CSV table of C-alpha atoms in Angstrom, one decimal:
chain,number,residue,atom,x,y,z
L,1,MET,CA,1.2,17.8,-5.2
L,2,HIS,CA,2.9,15.1,-3.2
L,3,THR,CA,3.0,17.0,0.0
L,4,ALA,CA,-0.7,17.0,0.9
L,5,SER,CA,-1.2,16.1,4.5
L,6,LEU,CA,-2.0,12.5,5.1
L,7,ARG,CA,-3.5,10.7,8.1
L,8,ARG,CA,-4.3,7.1,8.6
L,9,GLY,CA,-6.6,5.9,11.3
L,10,ARG,CA,-10.0,4.5,12.2
L,11,ALA,CA,-13.1,5.0,10.0
L,12,ASP,CA,-16.1,2.9,9.1
L,13,ALA,CA,-14.9,2.2,5.6
L,14,LEU,CA,-11.7,2.3,3.6
L,15,ILE,CA,-12.3,3.5,0.1
L,16,VAL,CA,-9.8,2.6,-2.7
L,17,LEU,CA,-10.3,4.6,-6.0
L,18,GLY,CA,-9.6,2.6,-9.1
L,19,TYR,CA,-7.1,3.3,-11.9
L,20,ARG,CA,-7.6,2.7,-15.5
L,21,SER,CA,-6.8,-0.8,-16.8
L,22,ASP,CA,-6.5,-1.0,-20.6
L,23,ASP,CA,-5.8,-4.8,-20.6
L,24,GLY,CA,-7.7,-6.1,-17.7
L,25,SER,CA,-4.7,-6.2,-15.4
L,26,ILE,CA,-3.8,-4.2,-12.3
L,27,HIS,CA,-1.7,-1.2,-13.2
L,28,PRO,CA,1.4,-0.7,-10.9
L,29,LEU,CA,-0.2,2.5,-9.5
L,30,LEU,CA,-3.3,0.7,-8.6
L,31,LYS,CA,-1.3,-2.2,-7.1
L,32,GLU,CA,0.4,0.5,-4.9
L,33,ARG,CA,-3.1,1.7,-3.7
L,34,LEU,CA,-4.3,-1.8,-3.1
L,35,ASP,CA,-1.2,-2.9,-1.2
L,36,THR,CA,-1.4,0.2,1.0
L,37,ALA,CA,-5.1,-0.5,1.6
L,38,ILE,CA,-4.4,-4.1,2.6
L,39,LYS,CA,-1.9,-2.9,5.3
L,40,LEU,CA,-4.4,-0.3,6.6
L,41,PHE,CA,-7.3,-2.7,6.5
L,42,ARG,CA,-5.5,-5.2,8.6
L,43,GLN,CA,-4.1,-2.6,11.0
L,44,TYR,CA,-7.3,-0.8,11.7
L,45,ASP,CA,-9.9,-3.4,11.0
L,46,TYR,CA,-12.4,-1.3,9.0
L,47,PHE,CA,-15.9,-2.6,8.7
L,48,TYR,CA,-15.6,-2.6,4.9
L,49,MET,CA,-13.3,-1.8,2.1
L,50,MET,CA,-15.1,0.0,-0.8
L,51,LEU,CA,-13.6,-0.4,-4.3
L,52,SER,CA,-14.6,2.2,-6.7
L,53,GLY,CA,-14.2,2.2,-10.5
L,54,GLY,CA,-16.2,1.3,-13.6
L,55,ALA,CA,-15.1,-0.4,-16.8
L,56,VAL,CA,-13.1,2.6,-18.2
L,57,GLY,CA,-10.4,0.9,-20.2
L,58,SER,CA,-11.3,-2.8,-20.2
L,59,ASP,CA,-14.4,-5.1,-20.3
L,60,ARG,CA,-14.3,-5.6,-16.5
L,61,SER,CA,-14.8,-2.8,-14.0
L,62,GLU,CA,-11.8,-1.5,-12.0
L,63,ALA,CA,-13.7,-2.5,-8.9
L,64,GLU,CA,-13.9,-6.1,-10.0
L,65,LEU,CA,-10.2,-6.3,-10.9
L,66,MET,CA,-9.4,-4.8,-7.4
L,67,ARG,CA,-11.7,-7.4,-5.7
L,68,ASP,CA,-10.0,-10.3,-7.5
L,69,TYR,CA,-6.6,-9.0,-6.4
L,70,LEU,CA,-7.6,-8.4,-2.8
L,71,VAL,CA,-9.3,-11.8,-2.5
L,72,LYS,CA,-6.1,-13.4,-3.7
L,73,GLN,CA,-4.2,-11.5,-1.0
L,74,GLY,CA,-6.5,-13.0,1.7
L,75,ILE,CA,-9.1,-10.2,2.1
L,76,ALA,CA,-12.6,-11.7,2.7
L,77,GLU,CA,-14.9,-10.9,-0.2
L,78,GLU,CA,-17.9,-10.3,2.1
L,79,ARG,CA,-16.0,-7.3,3.6
L,80,LEU,CA,-15.7,-5.7,0.1
L,81,ILE,CA,-18.3,-3.3,-1.4
L,82,LEU,CA,-18.0,-2.7,-5.1
L,83,GLU,CA,-18.9,0.5,-6.9
L,84,MET,CA,-18.7,-0.3,-10.6
L,85,LYS,CA,-20.4,2.6,-12.4
L,86,SER,CA,-18.0,5.6,-12.0
L,87,ARG,CA,-15.9,6.8,-14.8
L,88,ASN,CA,-14.0,9.6,-13.1
L,89,THR,CA,-12.9,10.8,-9.6
L,90,VAL,CA,-16.0,12.9,-8.9
L,91,GLN,CA,-18.3,10.0,-9.8
L,92,ASN,CA,-16.2,7.7,-7.6
L,93,VAL,CA,-16.8,10.1,-4.7
L,94,VAL,CA,-20.5,10.7,-5.3
L,95,ASN,CA,-21.3,6.9,-5.8
L,96,CYS,CA,-19.2,6.0,-2.7
L,97,ARG,CA,-21.2,8.5,-0.7
L,98,GLN,CA,-24.4,6.8,-1.7
L,99,LEU,CA,-23.0,3.4,-0.8
L,100,LEU,CA,-21.8,4.7,2.6
L,101,ARG,CA,-25.3,5.8,3.3
L,102,GLN,CA,-26.9,2.6,2.1
L,103,HIS,CA,-24.6,0.5,4.4
L,104,GLY,CA,-25.1,2.9,7.4
L,105,LEU,CA,-21.4,4.0,7.3
L,106,SER,CA,-20.6,7.6,8.3
L,107,THR,CA,-16.8,7.9,8.2
L,108,CYS,CA,-14.2,7.0,5.5
L,109,LEU,CA,-10.6,7.0,4.7
L,110,LEU,CA,-9.7,7.3,1.0
L,111,VAL,CA,-6.6,5.6,-0.4
L,112,SER,CA,-5.0,6.7,-3.6
L,113,ASN,CA,-1.5,7.7,-4.9
L,114,SER,CA,0.1,10.9,-3.6
L,115,PHE,CA,-0.3,12.8,-6.8
L,116,HIS,CA,-4.1,12.3,-6.5
L,117,ILE,CA,-4.7,13.3,-2.9
L,118,ARG,CA,-5.0,17.1,-3.3
L,119,ARG,CA,-7.7,16.8,-5.9
L,120,MET,CA,-9.5,14.2,-3.9
L,121,LYS,CA,-9.5,16.5,-0.8
L,122,TYR,CA,-10.8,19.4,-2.9
L,123,ILE,CA,-13.6,17.3,-4.4
L,124,MET,CA,-14.6,15.9,-1.0
L,125,LYS,CA,-14.6,19.4,0.6
L,126,LYS,CA,-16.7,20.9,-2.2
L,127,LEU,CA,-19.2,18.1,-2.0
L,128,GLY,CA,-19.3,18.4,1.8
L,129,ILE,CA,-18.1,14.8,2.5
L,130,PRO,CA,-15.9,14.4,5.5
L,131,ALA,CA,-13.0,12.0,5.0
L,132,ILE,CA,-9.4,11.4,5.9
L,133,PHE,CA,-6.8,10.6,3.2
L,134,TYR,CA,-3.8,8.4,2.9
L,135,ALA,CA,-1.2,7.4,0.2
L,136,LYS,CA,2.0,5.6,0.4
L,137,ARG,CA,4.8,8.0,-0.2
L,138,ASP,CA,7.5,6.2,-2.0
L,139,ILE,CA,10.2,8.3,-3.7
L,140,ARG,CA,10.9,5.5,-6.2
L,141,SER,CA,7.2,5.4,-7.2
L,142,ILE,CA,7.0,9.2,-7.4
L,143,LEU,CA,10.0,9.5,-9.6
L,144,THR,CA,9.3,6.5,-11.9
L,145,LEU,CA,5.5,6.1,-12.0
L,146,GLN,CA,3.9,9.3,-10.8
L,147,VAL,CA,6.1,12.2,-12.2
L,148,ARG,CA,4.2,12.4,-15.5
L,149,LEU,CA,0.9,12.0,-13.8
L,150,THR,CA,1.7,14.9,-11.4
L,151,PHE,CA,1.7,17.3,-14.3
L,152,LEU,CA,-1.4,15.7,-15.9
L,153,GLU,CA,-3.2,16.1,-12.5
L,154,ILE,CA,-3.1,19.9,-13.0
L,155,ARG,CA,-5.1,19.4,-16.2
L,156,ALA,CA,-7.4,16.8,-14.5
L,157,PHE,CA,-8.1,19.4,-11.8
L,158,ARG,CA,-9.5,21.8,-14.3
L,159,LEU,CA,-11.6,19.0,-15.9
L,160,THR,CA,-12.9,18.1,-12.5
L,161,LEU,CA,-14.6,21.5,-11.9
L,162,PRO,CA,-17.6,21.0,-14.2
L,163,TRP,CA,-18.2,17.5,-12.8
L,164,ILE,CA,-18.3,18.9,-9.3
L,165,GLU,CA,-20.8,21.6,-10.4
L,166,LYS,CA,-22.9,18.8,-11.9
L,167,ALA,CA,-22.8,16.8,-8.7
L,168,LEU,CA,-23.7,19.8,-6.6
L,169,LYS,CA,-26.6,20.6,-8.8
L,170,THR,CA,-27.9,17.1,-8.8
L,171,ASN,CA,-27.6,16.9,-5.0
L,172,SER,CA,-29.4,20.2,-4.7
L,173,GLU,CA,-32.3,19.0,-6.9
L,174,VAL,CA,-32.6,15.7,-4.9
L,175,ASN,CA,-32.7,17.7,-1.6
L,176,ASN,CA,-35.4,20.0,-3.1
L,177,ARG,CA,-37.5,17.0,-4.1
L,178,LYS,CA,-37.2,15.5,-0.6
L,179,GLU,CA,-38.3,18.8,1.0
L,180,GLN,CA,-41.2,19.0,-1.4
L,181,ASN,CA,-42.3,15.4,-0.6
L,182,ALA,CA,-41.9,16.0,3.1
L,183,ALA,CA,-44.1,19.2,2.9
L,184,GLY,CA,-46.7,17.7,0.6
């Protein structure tokens, strides 16, 4: 899981996927994602940083919690785009794709934790969304925070498959409507 190839570099947007917050605070794994994103954002000067995650475990969305953390770390709020509706990784990706289009952005780099990268790559490939991926690989984090999640990720992968099929079906239906409108 943790050996997926990673690449950092230039893109129009840096996307950070949320992580469940049960008490309205930043989970250590989400903090790791955000701190990694801050370093990349400053190094490569992306146009925007997109924060993706709905209110899964708390009253506030993961995107709002991430925004507050990033602003406290000196990231300008006007450079942040919030996606606050998604409730799982497939919805994160689908909703971010829509936001990329709305903002005229064509390339992205997704930041997550290393246990999550392989599934993200699979989802992006299945949905036909080009991206590059990055995660901080820290052995201490992998052994203390991510080891249990690595095994849960296998289960999550299986649960992802119906969501991907739903997203592909929805995308196909939207494209068919567009073609019918263009022809009619």
